[in-house]
Coordinates of C-alpha atoms in Angstrom, one line a residue:
Chain S
M10 CA 118.1 -73.5 60.5
S11 CA 119.7 -73.0 57.1
R12 CA 123.0 -74.5 56.1
T13 CA 126.0 -73.9 58.3
I14 CA 128.3 -70.9 57.8
L15 CA 131.2 -72.7 59.5
P16 CA 134.1 -73.0 59.0
G17 CA 134.9 -69.4 58.6
G18 CA 137.5 -66.9 59.6
L19 CA 140.2 -64.6 58.4
Q20 CA 142.6 -65.1 55.6
S21 CA 145.9 -63.0 55.6
V22 CA 143.9 -60.1 57.0
S23 CA 145.6 -56.8 57.8
F24 CA 143.9 -53.8 59.2
E25 CA 145.2 -50.3 59.3
A26 CA 143.8 -47.2 61.0
G27 CA 145.4 -43.8 61.3
G28 CA 148.5 -45.0 59.4
E29 CA 149.1 -47.8 62.0
R30 CA 149.0 -51.4 61.2
L31 CA 146.9 -52.9 63.9
I32 CA 146.3 -56.4 62.5
E33 CA 149.1 -58.0 60.5
D34 CA 148.6 -60.8 58.1
L35 CA 146.3 -62.7 60.4
T36 CA 144.9 -66.0 59.4
L37 CA 142.7 -68.0 61.7
T38 CA 139.8 -70.4 61.1
F39 CA 136.9 -71.0 63.3
Q40 CA 135.7 -74.7 63.1
P41 CA 132.4 -75.9 64.4
G42 CA 132.6 -77.3 67.9
P43 CA 135.0 -76.0 70.4
L44 CA 134.4 -72.8 72.3
S45 CA 137.1 -70.5 71.0
V46 CA 138.9 -68.0 73.2
I47 CA 141.0 -65.2 71.8
L48 CA 143.7 -64.3 74.3
G49 CA 146.2 -61.6 74.5
P50 CA 147.4 -58.5 76.3
N51 CA 145.8 -55.1 75.8
G52 CA 146.3 -53.8 72.3
A53 CA 146.9 -57.3 70.8
G54 CA 144.0 -56.7 68.4
K55 CA 141.5 -59.1 70.0
S56 CA 138.4 -56.8 69.6
L57 CA 139.5 -55.8 66.1
T58 CA 139.7 -59.5 65.2
L59 CA 136.1 -60.1 66.3
R60 CA 134.9 -57.0 64.5
L61 CA 136.7 -58.0 61.3
A62 CA 135.3 -61.6 61.5
H63 CA 131.8 -60.3 62.2
G64 CA 132.0 -57.9 59.3
L65 CA 131.7 -54.7 61.3
L66 CA 135.1 -53.6 60.0
R67 CA 136.5 -54.1 56.6
P68 CA 140.0 -55.5 56.3
S69 CA 142.6 -53.3 54.6
S70 CA 143.8 -56.4 52.8
G71 CA 143.1 -60.1 52.9
K72 CA 139.7 -61.5 53.3
V73 CA 137.1 -62.7 55.7
F74 CA 135.4 -65.9 54.7
W75 CA 132.3 -67.8 55.8
T76 CA 131.0 -70.9 54.2
G77 CA 127.8 -70.3 52.4
G78 CA 128.3 -66.8 51.1
P79 CA 127.9 -63.1 51.9
D80 CA 124.9 -62.9 54.1
A81 CA 126.7 -64.8 56.9
I82 CA 126.2 -61.9 59.3
R83 CA 122.5 -62.8 59.5
H84 CA 123.6 -66.0 61.2
Q85 CA 126.0 -64.3 63.6
A86 CA 125.5 -62.2 66.7
M87 CA 127.8 -60.1 68.9
V88 CA 127.8 -59.0 72.4
F89 CA 129.9 -56.0 73.2
Q90 CA 132.1 -55.2 76.2
R91 CA 129.7 -52.5 77.2
P92 CA 126.1 -53.5 76.5
V93 CA 124.4 -51.3 73.9
L94 CA 120.7 -51.4 74.8
M95 CA 117.9 -49.6 73.2
R96 CA 115.5 -47.2 75.0
R97 CA 112.9 -49.9 75.3
T98 CA 111.8 -52.6 77.7
V99 CA 113.8 -55.8 78.2
A100 CA 111.2 -57.6 76.1
G101 CA 111.3 -54.9 73.5
N102 CA 115.1 -55.2 73.2
I103 CA 115.0 -59.0 72.7
D104 CA 112.1 -58.6 70.2
F105 CA 114.1 -56.1 68.1
G106 CA 116.7 -58.5 66.9
M107 CA 114.1 -61.2 66.0
K108 CA 112.0 -58.6 64.1
L109 CA 115.0 -57.9 61.9
Q110 CA 115.1 -61.6 61.2
G111 CA 111.6 -61.3 60.0
W112 CA 110.0 -63.7 62.5
S113 CA 106.3 -63.8 63.2
R114 CA 104.8 -62.4 66.3
Q115 CA 104.0 -65.9 67.8
E116 CA 107.5 -67.2 67.0
R117 CA 109.0 -64.1 68.6
Q118 CA 106.9 -64.4 71.7
R119 CA 107.7 -68.1 72.2
R120 CA 111.4 -67.5 71.7
R121 CA 111.4 -64.4 73.9
E122 CA 109.9 -66.2 76.9
R123 CA 112.4 -69.1 76.4
V124 CA 115.5 -66.9 76.4
M125 CA 114.3 -64.8 79.3
T126 CA 113.8 -67.9 81.3
L127 CA 117.3 -69.2 80.3
T128 CA 118.9 -65.9 81.3
G129 CA 116.8 -65.2 84.4
L130 CA 115.2 -62.1 83.0
T131 CA 111.6 -63.1 83.1
H132 CA 110.7 -61.0 86.1
L133 CA 112.3 -58.0 84.4
A134 CA 110.5 -58.3 81.1
Q135 CA 108.6 -55.0 81.2
R136 CA 111.5 -53.0 82.9
P137 CA 113.2 -50.3 80.8
A138 CA 116.5 -51.9 79.7
R139 CA 118.6 -48.9 80.7
V140 CA 117.7 -48.9 84.4
L141 CA 119.0 -52.5 84.8
S142 CA 122.2 -53.2 86.7
A143 CA 125.3 -53.8 84.7
G144 CA 125.1 -57.5 85.1
E145 CA 121.4 -57.6 84.1
Q146 CA 122.2 -55.5 81.1
Q147 CA 124.9 -57.9 79.9
R148 CA 122.5 -60.8 80.5
L149 CA 120.0 -59.0 78.3
S150 CA 122.6 -58.5 75.6
L151 CA 123.3 -62.2 75.7
A152 CA 119.5 -63.0 75.6
R153 CA 119.0 -60.7 72.6
A154 CA 121.9 -62.3 70.8
W155 CA 120.8 -65.8 71.7
A156 CA 117.2 -65.2 70.7
I157 CA 118.0 -65.2 67.0
R158 CA 119.7 -68.6 67.3
P159 CA 122.9 -67.5 65.8
Q160 CA 125.3 -70.0 64.4
V161 CA 128.2 -68.0 65.6
L162 CA 128.2 -65.7 68.6
F163 CA 131.1 -63.2 69.2
L164 CA 131.6 -62.0 72.7
D165 CA 134.0 -59.1 73.3
E166 CA 135.2 -59.2 76.9
P167 CA 131.7 -59.8 78.1
T168 CA 132.5 -59.6 81.8
A169 CA 135.1 -56.8 81.8
N170 CA 132.9 -54.4 83.6
L171 CA 131.2 -56.8 85.9
D172 CA 131.6 -57.9 89.5
P173 CA 132.4 -61.6 90.3
T174 CA 128.8 -62.6 90.9
A175 CA 127.5 -61.1 87.7
S176 CA 130.5 -62.5 85.8
R177 CA 129.6 -66.0 87.0
A178 CA 126.1 -65.5 85.8
V179 CA 127.4 -64.5 82.4
E180 CA 129.8 -67.4 82.2
T181 CA 126.9 -69.8 83.0
I182 CA 124.8 -68.4 80.2
V183 CA 127.8 -68.5 77.8
T184 CA 128.3 -72.2 78.6
A185 CA 124.6 -72.8 78.0
I186 CA 124.7 -71.0 74.6
H187 CA 127.7 -73.1 73.7
E188 CA 125.9 -76.3 74.7
S189 CA 122.9 -75.3 72.7
G190 CA 125.0 -75.7 69.6
T191 CA 126.1 -72.1 68.9
K192 CA 129.7 -71.6 68.1
V193 CA 131.1 -69.1 70.6
V194 CA 134.1 -67.0 69.9
M195 CA 135.1 -64.8 72.8
T196 CA 137.9 -62.5 73.8
T197 CA 139.0 -62.1 77.3
H198 CA 142.0 -60.9 79.2
D199 CA 140.9 -62.8 82.3
L200 CA 143.0 -66.0 82.4
G201 CA 140.8 -67.7 84.9
Q202 CA 137.8 -67.2 82.6
A203 CA 139.8 -68.4 79.6
R204 CA 140.7 -71.6 81.6
R205 CA 137.1 -72.1 82.7
L206 CA 135.4 -71.6 79.4
G207 CA 138.0 -72.1 76.6
E208 CA 138.3 -75.3 74.6
E209 CA 140.5 -73.8 72.0
V210 CA 142.8 -70.8 72.3
F211 CA 144.1 -68.2 69.8
F212 CA 146.9 -66.2 71.3
L213 CA 147.4 -62.8 69.8
H214 CA 150.2 -60.3 70.3
R215 CA 150.5 -57.0 68.5
G216 CA 148.1 -57.9 65.8
K217 CA 149.7 -61.2 65.0
L218 CA 148.7 -64.8 65.8
V219 CA 151.4 -66.1 68.0
E220 CA 150.0 -69.5 68.9
R221 CA 146.8 -71.5 68.6
G222 CA 145.9 -74.9 70.1
L223 CA 143.5 -76.8 72.3
A224 CA 143.0 -75.0 75.6
K225 CA 144.3 -77.8 77.8
R226 CA 147.5 -78.1 75.9
F227 CA 148.0 -74.3 75.6
F228 CA 147.6 -73.7 79.3
E229 CA 149.8 -76.6 80.4
Q230 CA 152.5 -76.4 77.8
P231 CA 152.6 -73.2 75.7
K232 CA 154.8 -73.5 72.7
T233 CA 156.0 -70.0 72.5
A234 CA 158.0 -67.9 74.9
L235 CA 155.5 -65.0 74.6
A236 CA 152.6 -67.2 75.6
S237 CA 154.4 -68.7 78.6
A238 CA 155.4 -65.2 79.7
F239 CA 151.7 -64.1 79.3
L240 CA 150.5 -67.1 81.3
R241 CA 153.0 -66.4 84.1
G242 CA 151.4 -63.0 84.3
E243 CA 154.4 -61.0 83.0
L244 CA 153.8 -57.8 81.1
I245 CA 154.5 -58.5 77.5
W246 CA 153.2 -55.5 75.6
Chain V
M29 CA 99.0 3.3 84.4
N30 CA 95.3 3.5 84.8
D31 CA 94.8 2.8 81.1
F32 CA 96.9 -0.3 81.6
G33 CA 94.7 -1.5 84.4
E34 CA 91.5 -0.8 82.5
A35 CA 92.9 -2.6 79.5
F36 CA 93.7 -5.6 81.6
A37 CA 90.2 -5.7 83.1
A38 CA 88.7 -5.5 79.6
A39 CA 91.0 -8.2 78.4
F40 CA 89.9 -10.6 81.1
W41 CA 86.3 -9.7 80.4
L42 CA 86.8 -10.6 76.7
I43 CA 88.3 -13.9 77.7
A44 CA 85.8 -14.7 80.4
T45 CA 82.8 -13.9 78.3
L46 CA 84.0 -16.0 75.4
D47 CA 84.0 -13.0 73.1
P48 CA 83.3 -14.4 69.6
D49 CA 85.8 -12.2 67.8
L50 CA 88.6 -13.1 70.1
Y51 CA 87.9 -16.9 70.0
E52 CA 87.5 -16.8 66.2
I53 CA 91.0 -15.4 66.1
V54 CA 92.4 -17.9 68.6
L55 CA 90.8 -20.9 66.8
L56 CA 92.2 -19.8 63.4
S57 CA 95.6 -19.4 64.9
L58 CA 95.5 -22.9 66.4
R59 CA 94.2 -24.4 63.2
V60 CA 97.0 -22.8 61.1
S61 CA 99.8 -23.5 63.5
L62 CA 98.8 -27.0 64.5
T63 CA 98.3 -28.0 60.8
A64 CA 101.6 -26.5 59.9
V65 CA 103.4 -28.3 62.8
L66 CA 101.7 -31.6 61.8
L67 CA 102.9 -31.3 58.2
A68 CA 106.4 -30.2 59.2
T69 CA 106.6 -33.1 61.6
L70 CA 105.6 -35.7 59.0
L71 CA 108.1 -34.3 56.5
G72 CA 110.8 -33.2 59.0
L73 CA 111.3 -36.3 61.0
P74 CA 112.2 -38.6 58.1
L75 CA 114.2 -35.8 56.5
G76 CA 116.2 -35.2 59.6
A77 CA 116.8 -38.9 60.1
A78 CA 117.8 -39.4 56.5
V79 CA 120.4 -36.6 56.7
A80 CA 121.7 -38.1 59.9
L81 CA 122.0 -41.7 58.6
F82 CA 122.7 -41.7 54.9
R83 CA 126.1 -40.9 53.5
F84 CA 125.6 -38.8 50.4
P85 CA 127.6 -36.0 48.8
G86 CA 126.5 -32.7 50.2
R87 CA 125.3 -34.2 53.5
Q88 CA 127.3 -31.8 55.6
V89 CA 126.0 -28.9 53.6
A90 CA 122.5 -30.2 54.1
A91 CA 123.1 -30.4 57.9
V92 CA 124.5 -26.8 58.0
L93 CA 121.7 -25.6 55.8
L94 CA 119.0 -27.1 58.1
N95 CA 120.6 -25.5 61.1
A96 CA 120.9 -22.1 59.4
L97 CA 117.3 -22.2 58.3
M98 CA 116.2 -22.7 61.9
G99 CA 116.9 -19.0 62.3
L100 CA 115.3 -17.8 59.0
P101 CA 113.4 -14.6 59.7
P102 CA 109.7 -15.2 59.2
V103 CA 109.3 -12.1 57.1
V104 CA 111.9 -13.3 54.6
L105 CA 110.2 -16.6 54.3
G106 CA 106.8 -14.8 54.1
L107 CA 108.1 -12.8 51.3
I108 CA 109.4 -15.8 49.4
V109 CA 106.1 -17.6 49.8
F110 CA 104.3 -14.4 48.8
L111 CA 106.3 -14.2 45.6
L112 CA 105.5 -17.9 44.8
L113 CA 101.8 -17.6 45.5
S114 CA 101.1 -14.1 44.0
R115 CA 99.2 -13.8 40.8
A116 CA 102.3 -13.4 38.7
G117 CA 104.2 -16.1 40.7
P118 CA 104.7 -19.7 39.6
L119 CA 102.0 -21.0 41.9
G120 CA 99.7 -18.0 41.3
V121 CA 97.1 -20.0 39.4
L122 CA 96.2 -21.8 42.7
G123 CA 94.8 -18.6 44.0
L124 CA 96.0 -19.3 47.5
L125 CA 97.4 -15.9 48.5
F126 CA 95.6 -14.4 51.5
T127 CA 94.0 -17.6 52.5
P128 CA 94.6 -19.8 55.6
T129 CA 96.2 -22.4 53.3
A130 CA 98.9 -19.9 52.3
M131 CA 99.6 -19.3 56.0
I132 CA 99.8 -23.0 56.7
I133 CA 102.3 -23.4 53.8
A134 CA 104.4 -20.5 55.1
Q135 CA 104.4 -21.9 58.7
T136 CA 105.1 -25.4 57.5
L137 CA 108.2 -24.1 55.7
L138 CA 109.2 -22.2 58.8
V139 CA 108.8 -25.1 61.2
L140 CA 110.3 -27.8 58.9
P141 CA 113.9 -26.8 59.4
I142 CA 113.5 -26.8 63.2
V143 CA 112.0 -30.2 63.4
A144 CA 114.4 -31.6 60.8
A145 CA 117.5 -30.1 62.3
L146 CA 116.7 -31.1 65.9
C147 CA 115.7 -34.6 64.7
R148 CA 119.0 -34.9 62.8
Q149 CA 120.9 -34.2 66.0
V150 CA 118.9 -36.6 68.1
V151 CA 119.1 -39.4 65.5
E152 CA 122.8 -38.8 64.8
D153 CA 123.6 -39.1 68.5
L154 CA 121.6 -42.3 68.8
W155 CA 123.2 -43.8 65.7
F156 CA 126.6 -43.0 67.1
E157 CA 125.7 -45.0 70.2
Y158 CA 123.9 -47.8 68.5
E159 CA 125.6 -48.2 65.1
E160 CA 127.8 -51.3 65.8
Q161 CA 125.0 -53.1 67.7
L162 CA 122.4 -52.4 65.0
R163 CA 124.7 -53.4 62.2
S164 CA 125.5 -56.5 64.1
L165 CA 121.8 -57.3 64.3
G166 CA 121.6 -56.8 60.6
C167 CA 120.0 -53.3 60.7
G168 CA 121.4 -50.8 58.2
P169 CA 120.7 -47.1 58.0
G170 CA 117.4 -47.5 56.1
R171 CA 115.8 -49.9 58.6
A172 CA 117.3 -47.9 61.5
I173 CA 115.2 -44.8 60.7
P174 CA 111.9 -46.0 62.3
A175 CA 113.8 -47.6 65.2
L176 CA 115.8 -44.5 66.0
L177 CA 112.8 -42.2 65.7
W178 CA 111.1 -44.4 68.2
D179 CA 114.0 -44.5 70.6
G180 CA 114.4 -40.8 70.3
R181 CA 110.7 -40.2 70.8
F182 CA 111.0 -38.1 74.0
S183 CA 113.6 -35.7 72.6
L184 CA 111.6 -35.5 69.3
V185 CA 108.5 -34.5 71.1
T186 CA 110.5 -31.5 72.5
A187 CA 111.6 -30.7 68.9
V188 CA 108.0 -30.7 67.7
L189 CA 107.0 -28.5 70.6
A190 CA 109.8 -26.1 69.7
G191 CA 108.4 -26.0 66.2
F192 CA 104.9 -25.2 67.5
G193 CA 106.4 -22.5 69.7
R194 CA 107.9 -20.8 66.6
A195 CA 104.8 -21.2 64.5
S196 CA 102.4 -19.8 67.1
A197 CA 104.7 -16.9 68.0
E198 CA 105.6 -15.5 64.5
V199 CA 104.0 -12.5 62.9
G200 CA 105.9 -11.8 59.8
A201 CA 105.1 -14.7 57.6
V202 CA 101.4 -15.0 58.3
M203 CA 101.0 -11.2 58.0
I204 CA 102.6 -11.2 54.5
V205 CA 100.9 -14.2 53.0
G206 CA 97.7 -14.0 55.0
G207 CA 97.2 -10.3 54.8
N208 CA 95.6 -10.1 58.3
I209 CA 92.0 -10.0 56.8
D210 CA 89.3 -9.7 59.5
H211 CA 87.3 -13.0 59.9
L212 CA 89.4 -14.6 57.3
T213 CA 93.2 -14.6 57.9
R214 CA 93.5 -12.7 61.2
V215 CA 95.5 -14.7 63.8
M216 CA 96.6 -13.9 67.3
T217 CA 99.9 -12.3 66.5
T218 CA 98.8 -10.2 63.5
A219 CA 95.7 -9.1 65.5
I220 CA 97.9 -8.0 68.4
A221 CA 100.1 -6.0 66.1
L222 CA 97.1 -4.3 64.4
E223 CA 95.0 -3.7 67.6
T224 CA 98.0 -2.2 69.4
S225 CA 98.6 0.2 66.6
K226 CA 94.9 1.1 66.6
G227 CA 95.0 1.6 70.3
D228 CA 92.5 -1.2 71.1
L229 CA 94.7 -2.5 73.9
A230 CA 92.0 -4.8 75.5
L231 CA 91.8 -7.2 72.5
A232 CA 95.6 -7.0 72.0
L233 CA 96.2 -7.8 75.7
G234 CA 93.5 -10.5 75.8
L235 CA 95.2 -12.3 72.8
G236 CA 98.6 -11.7 74.3
L237 CA 97.5 -13.4 77.5
I238 CA 96.2 -16.4 75.7
L239 CA 99.4 -16.6 73.7
L240 CA 101.4 -16.5 76.8
V241 CA 99.3 -19.3 78.4
L242 CA 99.7 -21.3 75.3
S243 CA 103.5 -20.9 75.3
L244 CA 103.6 -21.8 79.0
T245 CA 101.5 -24.9 78.4
V246 CA 103.7 -26.0 75.5
N247 CA 106.9 -25.5 77.5
G248 CA 105.5 -27.1 80.6
T249 CA 104.4 -30.1 78.7
A250 CA 107.9 -30.4 77.2
Y251 CA 109.4 -30.2 80.7
L252 CA 107.0 -32.8 82.2
L253 CA 107.6 -35.2 79.3
R254 CA 111.3 -35.1 79.7
G255 CA 111.0 -35.6 83.4
A256 CA 108.7 -38.5 82.9
A257 CA 111.0 -40.0 80.4
R258 CA 114.0 -39.7 82.7
A259 CA 112.0 -41.2 85.6
S260 CA 110.9 -44.2 83.6
G261 CA 114.4 -44.8 82.3
L262 CA 113.2 -45.0 78.7

C-alpha cells in the first residue's frame, strides 16, 4: 500500500445546482480510525457530501483535500444506494475494478476469491450479476469496492433498499471492512444502524454541518437542539 | 397466374440444382455485403462510442448527422461514390469503379452510420447508468469504451445485423458503382432488377427467395440472441 491519503475532507465547500445552494460552507475532516457516519434528514446533503469528498462532483467554491495529492480517488471506493452492476458475472464485476488498478491476473484471482469468501458470494461467482437479489447485489458492490483495498470507502445509504436480513449481512461486511483497516464513511438515515456502526458522527441539516462528535456522546448528549429533535424522531426538515 | 406458378417451379429448380450462375451471384452478394458490414463494424463501433462518451464541440451535430445518415438513400450515396471513383474524380487513378471493391466501399459507407448511430445510443444509455460507478472506480470515458462495448454486446449484435440487412437489401448503390456487370459485379438485388425487366422471372424469383431466407435468418438470429441474453440475465 502506498502512503496514506488521510486525513482528508472538505474545506469551506459550497455546492450549487439549479440556482440553489445545496451545500453551504461545509468543512469537515476525515481522520484515520473511527467509522464515520453522516447523519441527517432527507435533503440535508449527505449524499452530495460523499460525492464531493470522493471527487464525483466538483464544489462550486471551497476545496476538497486529501493528503498525498490529486490521484487520491485511486485509493477510494464508493458503494451507492442502488448498486450499479455491470452486465457481467459476479466474478467479472469484482475483476473489473482491480483491472483498472492494473493488477496482474494472479493477483486479481487471489484477491477475488478472498473477497468472495468474505462476502459470501463464492457460490455465485459465475452468476450474471444482474439476476442476483437486492441483498446479493449490494454485497457484490461491497466486494467489488473492498477488492481494490481502498484506504477510504464511501457508502451512500447502503441498506436503504434492503430487508432486515440483507441489511444485517451488509452491516456485518461493513464492520469487517472497517476492521480490515479501511476508513469507512457512510451516510444513513437509519438511527439504529448509525448507533450500531458509527464511532463518529457528522450531523448535517440543510447543507450545513450542525454538529460533530464521537458517536457515544452524540447519541447520549447531543449538543444542539436540532440534533436532539432529530434523535427524538421529530421531523426537522 | 400460370406464369407465376411456372416461374416459381423454375426458381426452385435453379436453387435445388445449385445453378452456377445463381450461386455465383449469391456468393458475390455475400462477399460484398459481409465485407462491408465487417469494415463498417470495425469503424462504426468505436466511432459511435466516441460520440457517446467524449464531450467535444459539435458532438450533438455529429449525433444528429449519424442518425440522419441512417436514412441516406442508397442511390445518392452510390452517386457520390461514383463521382469520387470515376476517371475524372479524385480517386479515379485507383481504377476501382465497376469492381466489387467499389461496391464494398459504397456499402461500407451505407452501413457505417447505422452501426455508429445505434452504437452511440446503446453506449450512451449504458454510460448514463454506469457513469458514477465507473468514475468512482477510476474509469474515465476513454477506458470506458471497450468496457461499454462489451457490456452492450447483445444490443450491438442487433445493430450490426440491422446493418447487414441494409447492405444485402439495397440496389441503388451497388448498381451505380458496380454497374451490374455479368460475372463481375452482378449481385442479387441488381440481378433481380435486371432479370425482372428482361422477363426472366425464374432467376429473379430464385434470387428473391434466397434474399428473403437470408433476411429471415438475420432477423431470427437477432431475435434469438436477444432472448438468450435476457434469459441469461447478462
